[in-house]
C-alpha cells in the first residue's frame, strides 16, 4: 500500500508540473527534486516493511502462494504416509493380540510359529526334537531310567525343547517391538501433519496482511 501511494504521489506531481508552465525552470527543478526525494524515501520505507514481513514469516525470496503450494504438497505426502502407518499399526496390533492368546499353548502344537518369520527355524528344531525324543524312548526301553545313556538323551530332548521355547519367546518380543515402533511412527507422523496444517491455516491471514503492505 505504501509503495502504491508513493508511486501515485509521484505521478500526480509530474502531471501537475506539466500543467504549470509558468513556473521558472530553476524553481520547478528544485520542487521536483524535493518531491522525488520524498517519494524515494516512501518507497524505501515500503521496501523495508516488506523485507521485515518476509523475514519474520520465513518467506525468504519466495511468495506466500509458493509457500502455500509447498505446504499443500507436504500435507498430501504426510497424509498418505500416516494412512499407511495406521494400516501397518492395525495389522501388527491384530497379530500381537493373536500371539498373546497362543502363548499358553504347547509350543510343539501351537500355530504360533505359522504367524511369525522364524517358522522355518522352528520346524527344523521340531524335527530334531522328534528325532531326539524317538531315540530317548528307545534308550529308555533298552537301558532303563538309571543308565547314563538315558540321562544324556533326556538332556538332549530337554535342550531342543528349550530352544523351541526360546524361539517362541524371541518371536513374541520381536512382534511387540515392531508394534511399538509402528505406534511411535504413527504418532510422529500425526504430530508433524498437525503442525503442517496449523502452519497452512496461518497463511490465509498472513496473505491478507501482505497484500495490505
mmCIF file of C-alpha atoms in Angstrom:
data_model
loop_
_atom_site.group_PDB
_atom_site.id
_atom_site.type_symbol
_atom_site.label_atom_id
_atom_site.label_comp_id
_atom_site.label_asym_id
_atom_site.label_seq_id
_atom_site.Cartn_x
_atom_site.Cartn_y
_atom_site.Cartn_z
ATOM 1 C CA UNK A 1 0.000 0.000 0.000
ATOM 2 C CA UNK A 2 2.821 2.422 0.916
ATOM 3 C CA UNK A 3 4.588 1.633 -2.347
ATOM 4 C CA UNK A 4 1.407 2.273 -4.369
ATOM 5 C CA UNK A 5 0.806 5.562 -2.583
ATOM 6 C CA UNK A 6 4.350 6.717 -3.293
ATOM 7 C CA UNK A 7 4.059 5.866 -6.971
ATOM 8 C CA UNK A 8 0.702 7.633 -7.207
ATOM 9 C CA UNK A 9 2.154 10.659 -5.471
ATOM 10 C CA UNK A 10 4.999 10.938 -7.996
ATOM 11 C CA UNK A 11 2.657 10.552 -10.982
ATOM 12 C CA UNK A 12 0.297 13.163 -9.576
ATOM 13 C CA UNK A 13 3.104 15.612 -9.064
ATOM 14 C CA UNK A 14 4.521 15.131 -12.551
ATOM 15 C CA UNK A 15 1.071 15.689 -14.057
ATOM 16 C CA UNK A 16 0.728 18.846 -12.020
ATOM 17 C CA UNK A 17 4.105 20.078 -13.182
ATOM 18 C CA UNK A 18 3.197 19.595 -16.811
ATOM 19 C CA UNK A 19 0.237 21.921 -16.261
ATOM 20 C CA UNK A 20 2.241 24.683 -14.662
ATOM 21 C CA UNK A 21 4.401 26.036 -17.453
ATOM 22 C CA UNK A 22 4.647 29.446 -15.806
ATOM 23 C CA UNK A 23 6.897 28.240 -13.002
ATOM 24 C CA UNK A 24 10.527 29.054 -13.566
ATOM 25 C CA UNK A 25 12.859 26.287 -14.593
ATOM 26 C CA UNK A 26 15.089 26.613 -11.539
ATOM 27 C CA UNK A 27 12.187 26.617 -9.085
ATOM 28 C CA UNK A 28 10.481 23.690 -10.849
ATOM 29 C CA UNK A 29 13.658 21.628 -10.745
ATOM 30 C CA UNK A 30 14.074 22.303 -7.029
ATOM 31 C CA UNK A 31 10.495 21.355 -6.220
ATOM 32 C CA UNK A 32 10.701 18.244 -8.387
ATOM 33 C CA UNK A 33 13.911 17.130 -6.713
ATOM 34 C CA UNK A 34 12.301 17.522 -3.264
ATOM 35 C CA UNK A 35 9.212 15.580 -4.301
ATOM 36 C CA UNK A 36 11.281 12.801 -5.825
ATOM 37 C CA UNK A 37 13.334 12.569 -2.612
ATOM 38 C CA UNK A 38 10.127 12.212 -0.597
ATOM 39 C CA UNK A 39 8.775 9.572 -2.971
ATOM 40 C CA UNK A 40 12.047 7.643 -2.875
ATOM 41 C CA UNK A 41 12.030 7.713 0.916
ATOM 42 C CA UNK A 42 8.473 6.357 0.926
ATOM 43 C CA UNK A 43 9.441 3.589 -1.489
ATOM 44 C CA UNK A 44 12.439 2.676 0.660
ATOM 45 C CA UNK A 45 10.219 2.554 3.747
ATOM 46 C CA UNK A 46 7.716 0.319 1.946
ATOM 47 C CA UNK A 47 10.523 -1.998 0.823
ATOM 48 C CA UNK A 48 11.797 -2.172 4.404
ATOM 49 C CA UNK A 49 8.338 -3.102 5.664
ATOM 50 C CA UNK A 50 8.048 -5.881 3.057
ATOM 51 C CA UNK A 51 11.531 -7.176 3.878
ATOM 52 C CA UNK A 52 10.755 -7.228 7.590
ATOM 53 C CA UNK A 53 7.477 -9.035 6.949
ATOM 54 C CA UNK A 54 9.206 -11.697 4.835
ATOM 55 C CA UNK A 55 11.951 -12.192 7.418
ATOM 56 C CA UNK A 56 9.538 -12.511 10.347
ATOM 57 C CA UNK A 57 7.373 -15.019 8.452
ATOM 58 C CA UNK A 58 10.247 -17.020 6.961
ATOM 59 C CA UNK A 59 9.248 -16.269 3.375
ATOM 60 C CA UNK A 60 12.732 -15.647 2.013
ATOM 61 C CA UNK A 61 12.597 -14.673 -1.627
ATOM 62 C CA UNK A 62 9.505 -16.781 -2.347
ATOM 63 C CA UNK A 63 5.882 -15.781 -2.362
ATOM 64 C CA UNK A 64 3.146 -16.714 0.078
ATOM 65 C CA UNK A 65 1.475 -18.597 -2.768
ATOM 66 C CA UNK A 66 4.675 -20.583 -3.239
ATOM 67 C CA UNK A 67 4.821 -21.460 0.437
ATOM 68 C CA UNK A 68 1.159 -22.486 0.363
ATOM 69 C CA UNK A 69 1.905 -24.807 -2.551
ATOM 70 C CA UNK A 70 4.851 -26.375 -0.721
ATOM 71 C CA UNK A 71 2.770 -26.886 2.413
ATOM 72 C CA UNK A 72 -0.042 -28.411 0.379
ATOM 73 C CA UNK A 73 2.357 -30.950 -1.139
ATOM 74 C CA UNK A 74 3.813 -31.782 2.274
ATOM 75 C CA UNK A 75 0.361 -32.229 3.790
ATOM 76 C CA UNK A 76 -0.598 -34.609 0.970
ATOM 77 C CA UNK A 77 2.564 -36.686 1.447
ATOM 78 C CA UNK A 78 2.219 -36.851 5.220
ATOM 79 C CA UNK A 79 -1.466 -37.727 4.973
ATOM 80 C CA UNK A 80 -0.645 -40.675 2.703
ATOM 81 C CA UNK A 81 2.247 -41.746 4.963
ATOM 82 C CA UNK A 82 0.033 -41.536 8.048
ATOM 83 C CA UNK A 83 -2.635 -43.685 6.374
ATOM 84 C CA UNK A 84 -0.020 -46.345 5.553
ATOM 85 C CA UNK A 85 1.344 -46.181 9.108
ATOM 86 C CA UNK A 86 -2.136 -46.610 10.577
ATOM 87 C CA UNK A 87 -2.762 -49.677 8.421
ATOM 88 C CA UNK A 88 0.570 -51.216 9.446
ATOM 89 C CA UNK A 89 -0.052 -50.478 13.135
ATOM 90 C CA UNK A 90 -3.507 -52.100 12.991
ATOM 91 C CA UNK A 91 -2.094 -55.193 11.279
ATOM 92 C CA UNK A 92 0.600 -55.554 13.935
ATOM 93 C CA UNK A 93 -1.921 -54.910 16.692
ATOM 94 C CA UNK A 94 -4.072 -57.767 15.380
ATOM 95 C CA UNK A 95 -1.037 -60.061 15.118
ATOM 96 C CA UNK A 96 0.101 -59.060 18.602
ATOM 97 C CA UNK A 97 -3.326 -59.858 20.093
ATOM 98 C CA UNK A 98 -3.468 -63.259 18.381
ATOM 99 C CA UNK A 99 0.038 -64.196 19.500
ATOM 100 C CA UNK A 100 -0.731 -63.311 23.103
ATOM 101 C CA UNK A 101 -3.736 -65.614 23.001
ATOM 102 C CA UNK A 102 -1.484 -68.520 21.904
ATOM 103 C CA UNK A 103 1.362 -68.047 24.384
ATOM 104 C CA UNK A 104 -0.051 -70.541 26.887
ATOM 105 C CA UNK A 105 -0.273 -73.320 24.257
ATOM 106 C CA UNK A 106 2.168 -76.227 23.966
ATOM 107 C CA UNK A 107 4.944 -74.885 21.716
ATOM 108 C CA UNK A 108 5.115 -78.211 19.883
ATOM 109 C CA UNK A 109 1.453 -77.996 18.860
ATOM 110 C CA UNK A 110 0.765 -74.268 18.805
ATOM 111 C CA UNK A 111 0.078 -72.493 15.464
ATOM 112 C CA UNK A 112 2.048 -69.563 16.871
ATOM 113 C CA UNK A 113 5.062 -70.046 14.611
ATOM 114 C CA UNK A 114 2.964 -70.100 11.450
ATOM 115 C CA UNK A 115 2.287 -66.403 12.127
ATOM 116 C CA UNK A 116 5.945 -65.468 12.544
ATOM 117 C CA UNK A 117 9.097 -65.059 10.493
ATOM 118 C CA UNK A 118 11.086 -67.805 12.257
ATOM 119 C CA UNK A 119 8.766 -70.656 11.275
ATOM 120 C CA UNK A 120 11.424 -72.457 9.175
ATOM 121 C CA UNK A 121 13.904 -72.442 12.062
ATOM 122 C CA UNK A 122 11.289 -73.788 14.440
ATOM 123 C CA UNK A 123 10.214 -76.517 12.009
ATOM 124 C CA UNK A 124 13.837 -77.674 11.867
ATOM 125 C CA UNK A 125 14.015 -77.682 15.668
ATOM 126 C CA UNK A 126 10.743 -79.596 15.899
ATOM 127 C CA UNK A 127 12.065 -82.268 13.532
ATOM 128 C CA UNK A 128 15.204 -82.503 15.675
ATOM 129 C CA UNK A 129 13.062 -82.732 18.803
ATOM 130 C CA UNK A 130 11.004 -85.617 17.463
ATOM 131 C CA UNK A 131 14.162 -87.449 16.391
ATOM 132 C CA UNK A 132 15.769 -86.990 19.833
ATOM 133 C CA UNK A 133 12.509 -87.975 21.540
ATOM 134 C CA UNK A 134 12.346 -91.182 19.471
ATOM 135 C CA UNK A 135 15.934 -92.018 20.419
ATOM 136 C CA UNK A 136 15.112 -91.252 24.048
ATOM 137 C CA UNK A 137 12.231 -93.756 24.045
ATOM 138 C CA UNK A 138 14.488 -96.391 22.538
ATOM 139 C CA UNK A 139 17.216 -95.737 25.102
ATOM 140 C CA UNK A 140 14.669 -95.838 27.935
ATOM 141 C CA UNK A 141 13.337 -99.146 26.711
ATOM 142 C CA UNK A 142 16.757 -100.699 26.236
ATOM 143 C CA UNK A 143 18.817 -99.279 29.112
ATOM 144 C CA UNK A 144 16.308 -98.074 31.690
ATOM 145 C CA UNK A 145 15.931 -94.753 33.506
ATOM 146 C CA UNK A 146 19.049 -95.164 35.641
ATOM 147 C CA UNK A 147 21.520 -95.550 32.812
ATOM 148 C CA UNK A 148 23.960 -92.847 31.706
ATOM 149 C CA UNK A 149 22.663 -93.010 28.135
ATOM 150 C CA UNK A 150 19.123 -92.390 29.395
ATOM 151 C CA UNK A 151 20.205 -89.291 31.334
ATOM 152 C CA UNK A 152 22.223 -87.924 28.402
ATOM 153 C CA UNK A 153 19.424 -88.470 25.896
ATOM 154 C CA UNK A 154 16.863 -86.940 28.212
ATOM 155 C CA UNK A 155 19.071 -83.860 28.413
ATOM 156 C CA UNK A 156 19.227 -83.624 24.605
ATOM 157 C CA UNK A 157 15.438 -83.717 24.361
ATOM 158 C CA UNK A 158 15.146 -81.017 27.023
ATOM 159 C CA UNK A 159 17.729 -78.814 25.247
ATOM 160 C CA UNK A 160 15.878 -78.941 21.923
ATOM 161 C CA UNK A 161 12.561 -78.206 23.634
ATOM 162 C CA UNK A 162 14.157 -75.241 25.422
ATOM 163 C CA UNK A 163 15.455 -73.964 22.075
ATOM 164 C CA UNK A 164 11.947 -74.113 20.613
ATOM 165 C CA UNK A 165 10.551 -72.281 23.643
ATOM 166 C CA UNK A 166 13.259 -69.616 23.325
ATOM 167 C CA UNK A 167 12.329 -69.119 19.670
ATOM 168 C CA UNK A 168 8.720 -68.585 20.700
ATOM 169 C CA UNK A 169 9.695 -66.014 23.309
ATOM 170 C CA UNK A 170 12.034 -64.231 20.898
ATOM 171 C CA UNK A 171 9.352 -64.074 18.214
ATOM 172 C CA UNK A 172 6.825 -62.623 20.648
ATOM 173 C CA UNK A 173 9.309 -59.943 21.711
ATOM 174 C CA UNK A 174 10.052 -59.149 18.072
ATOM 175 C CA UNK A 175 6.368 -58.593 17.281
ATOM 176 C CA UNK A 176 5.975 -56.458 20.383
ATOM 177 C CA UNK A 177 8.926 -54.279 19.346
ATOM 178 C CA UNK A 178 7.621 -53.936 15.794
ATOM 179 C CA UNK A 179 4.251 -52.889 17.178
ATOM 180 C CA UNK A 180 5.785 -50.232 19.440
ATOM 181 C CA UNK A 181 7.846 -48.857 16.547
ATOM 182 C CA UNK A 182 4.689 -48.673 14.424
ATOM 183 C CA UNK A 183 2.860 -46.800 17.195
ATOM 184 C CA UNK A 184 5.705 -44.285 17.572
ATOM 185 C CA UNK A 185 5.914 -43.813 13.798
ATOM 186 C CA UNK A 186 2.192 -43.152 13.575
ATOM 187 C CA UNK A 187 2.343 -40.669 16.436
ATOM 188 C CA UNK A 188 5.291 -38.854 14.875
ATOM 189 C CA UNK A 189 3.579 -38.555 11.502
ATOM 190 C CA UNK A 190 0.353 -37.374 13.120
ATOM 191 C CA UNK A 191 2.181 -34.696 15.113
ATOM 192 C CA UNK A 192 4.008 -33.410 12.041
ATOM 193 C CA UNK A 193 0.806 -33.409 9.973
ATOM 194 C CA UNK A 194 -0.980 -31.372 12.647
ATOM 195 C CA UNK A 195 1.922 -28.894 12.624
ATOM 196 C CA UNK A 196 1.784 -28.521 8.857
ATOM 197 C CA UNK A 197 -1.977 -27.995 8.900
ATOM 198 C CA UNK A 198 -1.626 -25.363 11.609
ATOM 199 C CA UNK A 199 1.082 -23.594 9.612
ATOM 200 C CA UNK A 200 -1.075 -23.718 6.476
ATOM 201 C CA UNK A 201 -4.083 -22.293 8.314
ATOM 202 C CA UNK A 202 -1.979 -19.311 9.362
ATOM 203 C CA UNK A 203 -1.041 -18.434 5.791
ATOM 204 C CA UNK A 204 -4.523 -17.100 4.975
ATOM 205 C CA UNK A 205 -4.374 -14.160 7.399
ATOM 206 C CA UNK A 206 -0.692 -13.697 6.509
ATOM 207 C CA UNK A 207 -1.555 -13.360 2.808
ATOM 208 C CA UNK A 208 -4.182 -10.741 3.656
ATOM 209 C CA UNK A 209 -1.688 -8.712 5.722
ATOM 210 C CA UNK A 210 0.922 -8.993 2.964
ATOM 211 C CA UNK A 211 -1.486 -7.672 0.339
ATOM 212 C CA UNK A 212 -2.165 -4.629 2.527
ATOM 213 C CA UNK A 213 1.510 -3.661 2.776
#
